XYZ file of C-alpha atoms in Angstrom:
338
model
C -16.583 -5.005 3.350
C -15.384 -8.680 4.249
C -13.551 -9.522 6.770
C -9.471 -8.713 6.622
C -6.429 -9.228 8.879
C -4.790 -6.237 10.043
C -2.263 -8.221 12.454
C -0.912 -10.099 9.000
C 0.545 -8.583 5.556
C -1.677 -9.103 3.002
C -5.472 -8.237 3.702
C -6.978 -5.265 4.959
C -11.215 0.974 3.407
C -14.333 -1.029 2.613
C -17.361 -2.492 3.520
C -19.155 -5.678 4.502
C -20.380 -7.382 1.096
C -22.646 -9.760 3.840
C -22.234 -8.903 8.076
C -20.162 -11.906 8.893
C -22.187 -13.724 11.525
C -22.004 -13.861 15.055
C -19.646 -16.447 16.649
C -21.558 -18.415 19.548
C -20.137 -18.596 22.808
C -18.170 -21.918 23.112
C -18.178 -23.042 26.557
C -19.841 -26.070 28.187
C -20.779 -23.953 31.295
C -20.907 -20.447 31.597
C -17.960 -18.210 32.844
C -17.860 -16.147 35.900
C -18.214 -12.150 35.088
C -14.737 -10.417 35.621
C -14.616 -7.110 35.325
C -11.479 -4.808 34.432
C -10.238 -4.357 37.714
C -10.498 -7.829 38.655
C -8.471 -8.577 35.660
C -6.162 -5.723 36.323
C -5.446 -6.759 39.697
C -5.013 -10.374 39.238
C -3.581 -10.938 35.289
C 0.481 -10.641 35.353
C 1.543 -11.536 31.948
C 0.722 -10.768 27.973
C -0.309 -14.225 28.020
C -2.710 -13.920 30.444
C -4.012 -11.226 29.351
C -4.416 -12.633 25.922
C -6.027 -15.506 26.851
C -8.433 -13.486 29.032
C -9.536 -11.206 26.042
C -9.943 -14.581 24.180
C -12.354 -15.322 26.600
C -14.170 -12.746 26.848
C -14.762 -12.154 23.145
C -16.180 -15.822 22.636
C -18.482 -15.492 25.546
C -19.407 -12.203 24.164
C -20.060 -13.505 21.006
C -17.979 -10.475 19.156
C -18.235 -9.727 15.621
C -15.070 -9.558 13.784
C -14.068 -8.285 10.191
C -12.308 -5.035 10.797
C -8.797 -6.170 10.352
C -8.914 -9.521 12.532
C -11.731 -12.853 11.750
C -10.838 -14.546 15.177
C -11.361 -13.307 18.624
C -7.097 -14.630 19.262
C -6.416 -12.251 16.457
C -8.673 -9.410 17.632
C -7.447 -10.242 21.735
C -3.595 -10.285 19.659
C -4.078 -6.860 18.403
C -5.867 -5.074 20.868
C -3.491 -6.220 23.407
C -0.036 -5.352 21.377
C -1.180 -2.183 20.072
C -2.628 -1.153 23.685
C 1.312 -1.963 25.110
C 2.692 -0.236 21.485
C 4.313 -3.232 20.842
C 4.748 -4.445 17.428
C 1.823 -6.049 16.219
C 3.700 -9.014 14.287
C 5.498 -9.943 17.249
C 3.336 -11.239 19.752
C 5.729 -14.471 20.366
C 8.480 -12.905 22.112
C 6.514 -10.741 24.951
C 4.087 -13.386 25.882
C 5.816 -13.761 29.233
C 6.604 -10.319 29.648
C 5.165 -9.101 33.340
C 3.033 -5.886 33.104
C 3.205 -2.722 35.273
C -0.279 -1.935 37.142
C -0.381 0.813 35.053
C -0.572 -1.121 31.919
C -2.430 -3.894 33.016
C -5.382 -1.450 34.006
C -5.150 -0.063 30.287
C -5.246 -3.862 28.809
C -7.996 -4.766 31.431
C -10.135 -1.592 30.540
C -9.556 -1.698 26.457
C -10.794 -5.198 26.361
C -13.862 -4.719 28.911
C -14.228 -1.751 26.110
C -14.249 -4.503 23.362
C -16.918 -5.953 24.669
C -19.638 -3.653 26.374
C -19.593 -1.265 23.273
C -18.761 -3.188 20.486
C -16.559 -0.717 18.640
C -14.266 -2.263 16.259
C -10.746 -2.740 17.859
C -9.381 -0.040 15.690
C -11.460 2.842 16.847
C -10.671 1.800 20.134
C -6.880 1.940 19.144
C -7.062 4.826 17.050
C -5.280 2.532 14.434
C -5.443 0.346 11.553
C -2.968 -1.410 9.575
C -2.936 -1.853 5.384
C -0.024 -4.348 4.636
C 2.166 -3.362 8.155
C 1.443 0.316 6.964
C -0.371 2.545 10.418
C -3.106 4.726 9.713
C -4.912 7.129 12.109
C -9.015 6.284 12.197
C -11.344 6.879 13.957
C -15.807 7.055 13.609
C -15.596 9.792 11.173
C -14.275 7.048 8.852
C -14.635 3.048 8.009
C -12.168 1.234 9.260
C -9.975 0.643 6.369
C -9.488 -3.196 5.361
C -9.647 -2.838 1.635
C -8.094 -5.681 -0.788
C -6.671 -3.061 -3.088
C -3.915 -2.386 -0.486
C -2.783 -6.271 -1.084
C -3.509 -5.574 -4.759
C -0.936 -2.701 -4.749
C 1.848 -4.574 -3.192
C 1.635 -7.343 -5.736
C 3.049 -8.131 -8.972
C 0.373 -6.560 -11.072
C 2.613 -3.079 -10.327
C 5.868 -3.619 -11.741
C 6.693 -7.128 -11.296
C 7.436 -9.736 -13.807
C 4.822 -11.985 -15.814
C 1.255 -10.744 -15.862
C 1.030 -6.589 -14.882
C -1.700 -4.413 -14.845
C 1.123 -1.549 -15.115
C 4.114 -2.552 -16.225
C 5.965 0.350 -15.414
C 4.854 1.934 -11.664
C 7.330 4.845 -12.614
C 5.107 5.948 -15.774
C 2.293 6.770 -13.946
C 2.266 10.445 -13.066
C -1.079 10.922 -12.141
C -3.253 9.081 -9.618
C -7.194 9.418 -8.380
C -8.237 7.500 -5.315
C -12.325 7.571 -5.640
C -14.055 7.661 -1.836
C -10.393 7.732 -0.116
C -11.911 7.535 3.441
C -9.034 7.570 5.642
C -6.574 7.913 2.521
C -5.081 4.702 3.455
C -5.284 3.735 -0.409
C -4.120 7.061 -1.859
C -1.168 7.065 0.474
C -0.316 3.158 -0.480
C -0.272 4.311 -3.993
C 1.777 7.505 -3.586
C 4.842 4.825 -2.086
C 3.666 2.230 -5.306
C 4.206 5.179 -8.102
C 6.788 6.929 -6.778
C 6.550 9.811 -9.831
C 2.560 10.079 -8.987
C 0.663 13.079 -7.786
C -2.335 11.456 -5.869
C -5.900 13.303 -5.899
C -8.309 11.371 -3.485
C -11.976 12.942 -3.322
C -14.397 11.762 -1.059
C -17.854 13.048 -0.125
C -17.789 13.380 3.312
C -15.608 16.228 4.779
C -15.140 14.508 8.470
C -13.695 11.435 6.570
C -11.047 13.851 4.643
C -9.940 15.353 8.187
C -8.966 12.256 9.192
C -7.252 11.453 5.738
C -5.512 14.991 5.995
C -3.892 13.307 9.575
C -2.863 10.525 7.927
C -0.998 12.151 4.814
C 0.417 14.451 7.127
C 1.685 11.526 8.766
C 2.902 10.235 6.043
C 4.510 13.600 4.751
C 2.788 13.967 1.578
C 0.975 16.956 1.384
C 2.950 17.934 -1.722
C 2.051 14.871 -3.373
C -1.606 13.798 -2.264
C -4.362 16.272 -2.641
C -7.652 15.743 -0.451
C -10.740 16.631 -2.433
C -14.234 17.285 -0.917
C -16.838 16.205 -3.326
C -19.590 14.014 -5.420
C -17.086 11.025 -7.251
C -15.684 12.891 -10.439
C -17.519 16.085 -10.388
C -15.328 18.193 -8.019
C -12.304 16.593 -11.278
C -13.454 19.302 -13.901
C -11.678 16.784 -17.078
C -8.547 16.129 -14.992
C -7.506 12.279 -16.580
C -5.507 9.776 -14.516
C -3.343 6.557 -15.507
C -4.705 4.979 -12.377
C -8.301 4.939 -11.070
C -8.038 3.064 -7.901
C -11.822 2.747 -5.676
C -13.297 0.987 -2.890
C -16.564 2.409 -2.577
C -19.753 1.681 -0.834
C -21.003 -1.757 -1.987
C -23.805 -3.079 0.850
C -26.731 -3.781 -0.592
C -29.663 -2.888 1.243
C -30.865 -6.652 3.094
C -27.132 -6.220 3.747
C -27.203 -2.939 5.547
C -30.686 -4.063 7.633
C -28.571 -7.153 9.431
C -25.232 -5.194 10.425
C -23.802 -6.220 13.296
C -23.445 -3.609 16.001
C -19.902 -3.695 14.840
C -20.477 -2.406 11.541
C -23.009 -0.046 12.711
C -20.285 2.001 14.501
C -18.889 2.910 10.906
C -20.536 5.802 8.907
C -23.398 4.371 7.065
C -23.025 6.130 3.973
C -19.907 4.813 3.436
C -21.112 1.477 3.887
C -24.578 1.209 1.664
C -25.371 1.782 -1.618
C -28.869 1.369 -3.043
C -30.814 -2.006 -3.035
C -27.812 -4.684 -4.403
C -25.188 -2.604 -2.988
C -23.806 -1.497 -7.005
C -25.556 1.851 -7.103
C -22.477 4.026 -6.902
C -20.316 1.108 -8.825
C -22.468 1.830 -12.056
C -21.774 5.560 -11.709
C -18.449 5.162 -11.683
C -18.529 2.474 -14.484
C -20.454 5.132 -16.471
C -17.773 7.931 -15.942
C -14.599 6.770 -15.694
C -13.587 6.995 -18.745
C -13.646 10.712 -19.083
C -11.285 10.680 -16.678
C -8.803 8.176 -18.146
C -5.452 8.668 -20.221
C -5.613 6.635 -23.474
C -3.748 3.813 -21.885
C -5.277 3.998 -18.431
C -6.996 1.754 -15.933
C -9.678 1.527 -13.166
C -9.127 -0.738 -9.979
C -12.514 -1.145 -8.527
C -13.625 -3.221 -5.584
C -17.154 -4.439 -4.993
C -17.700 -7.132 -2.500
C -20.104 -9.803 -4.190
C -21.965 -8.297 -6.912
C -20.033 -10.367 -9.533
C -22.535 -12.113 -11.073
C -24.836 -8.919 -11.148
C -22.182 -6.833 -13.005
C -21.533 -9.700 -15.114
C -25.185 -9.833 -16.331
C -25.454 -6.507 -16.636
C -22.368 -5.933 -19.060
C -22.433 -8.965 -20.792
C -20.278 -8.227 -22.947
C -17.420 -7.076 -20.989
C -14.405 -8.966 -20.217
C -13.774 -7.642 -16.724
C -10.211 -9.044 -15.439
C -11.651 -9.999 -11.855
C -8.163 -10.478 -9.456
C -7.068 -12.659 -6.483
C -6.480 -12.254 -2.941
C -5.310 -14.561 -0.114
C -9.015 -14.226 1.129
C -10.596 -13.362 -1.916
C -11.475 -13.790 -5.777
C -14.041 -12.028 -8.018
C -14.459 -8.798 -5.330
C -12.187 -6.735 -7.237
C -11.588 -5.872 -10.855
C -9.500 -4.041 -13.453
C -10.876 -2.436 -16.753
C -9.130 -0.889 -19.052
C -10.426 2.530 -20.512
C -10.691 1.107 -23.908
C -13.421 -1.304 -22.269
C -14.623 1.911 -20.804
C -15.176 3.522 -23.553
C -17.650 0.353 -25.020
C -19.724 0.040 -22.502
């Protein structure tokens, strides 16, 4: 999925439509190697260790895209969520003197950073949707989905254009390929009268989702489902479809970065122009619809290949801060035609 901001509000379980590329190194003359305990014995400050981790991610030539698109974000985030500091406030503790004791875990997550190129949040063990914290880890993506923005937005409950005008009419919810559950927990908060069933194919993924709704102390209102899309649903009909499934298409999923590669693949690719599983779920989802319900569906770039495909379709494609045309609503009336 593309590339989303976990240290700011709006962006954020998905996949990489295209592997953003590598950022060079961008230095006149190469840098001297230091290692962790060099750093940890002779950094002080946040600052300095920020600007160190800045360093070392641009010589290292990082790939981002997991919640941060700049190696100051990623350096901001590993670095305030390694102190468990809040991750919006790196202003105030820039001059704040470290103990050796935390210096040493700065110094050691950022060497981490860099010699295995894990995404920063399964270093952390955490990612953030809109300032919410979820649990992850390699049993799931990291979760950086645009429906999480989507949900916060106007097109719930707010005034003008809606996509449900009323968040407190919706009583029942489905979360297709929930991952972490990051999106099935969002929505849970968004229709507060909901019950939430999110399904997912992979049982390792749904342990970690089970952490994070028992985080969240939901269990009463989010059911985890182990299973193929809708067949584990036996008829069951939802007001809200919400789904950010696999969309890399196969060139896609041959250039990962090693970034990307730490993330479960199946997750990640699906079929040759990355829509394989989006045209299953176009072709069920409306058996699993109320009469006056919706499907929230995110797919990276395949725009103009749905488009041409279901010509004659008016698919409502929706904006992001970072993005427009990579996720759209149908209704199930337009369901129903296709």
């Amino acid at each position: 999925m593309p590339p989303r901001s976990s240290t700011k509000t709006a962006p954020s379980s998905g996949t990489p439509a295209a592997a953003p590329p590598p950022v060079p190194p961008a230095r006149r003359f190469p840098l001297p190697a230091v290692d962790a305990a060099t750093a940890a014995a002779e950094l002080v400050t946040v600052r300095d260790f920020l600007r160190h981790a800045v360093s070392r991610f641009r010589s290292a030539g990082l790939v981002y895209g997991h919640g941060t698109t700049t190696a100051y974000d990623e350096a901001a985030f590993l670095v305030l969520e390694t102190l468990q500091l809040p991750i919006d406030q790196l202003e105030p503790y820039l001059d704040a003197k470290l103990t050796p004791a935390e210096r040493r875990l700065v110094a050691d997550i950022v060497e981490a950073r860099v010699t295995t190129r894990k995404p920063a949040p399964y270093l952390t063990g955490r990612a953030y949707i809109q300032g919410v914290p979820f649990h992850v880890d390699e049993r799931v993506i990291v979760p950086r989905s645009y429906i999480g923005e989507l949900l916060f937005s106007d097109l719930f409950g707010g005034d003008g254009f809606t996509l449900v005008e009323d968040p407190t009419e919706v009583g029942r919810v489905l979360d297709l390929c929930t991952g972490s559950g990051c999106l099935a927990i969002l929505a849970a908060g968004i229709f507060p009268d909901a019950t939430v069933d999110a399904v997912d194919l992979s049982p390792e993924a749904l342990e970690v989702a089970r952490i994070n709704v028992a985080e969240a102390g939901l269990e009463e209102r989010v059911s985890l489902i182990q299973g193929d899309l809708f067949k584990p649903l036996k008829g069951r009909r939802y007001d809200v479809i919400l789904t950010n499934p696999p969309y890399v298409s196969a060139e896609a999923m041959a250039e990962l970065p090693p970034e990307y590669r730490h993330e479960p693949q199946m997750a990640l690719g699906s079929g040759e122009d990355g829509l394989d599983i989006v045209r299953r779920i176009l072709a069920e989802a409306h058996r699993h619809l109320t009469e006056e319900g919706g499907l929230l569906c995110e797919i990276g770039t395949g725009r103009t290949i749905l488009e041409a495909e279901y010509p004659d379709t008016e698919f409502t494609w929706l904006e992001t801060a970072e993005s427009f045309g990579e996720v759209f609503w149908l209704t199930r009336e337009q369901l129903d035609d296709l």
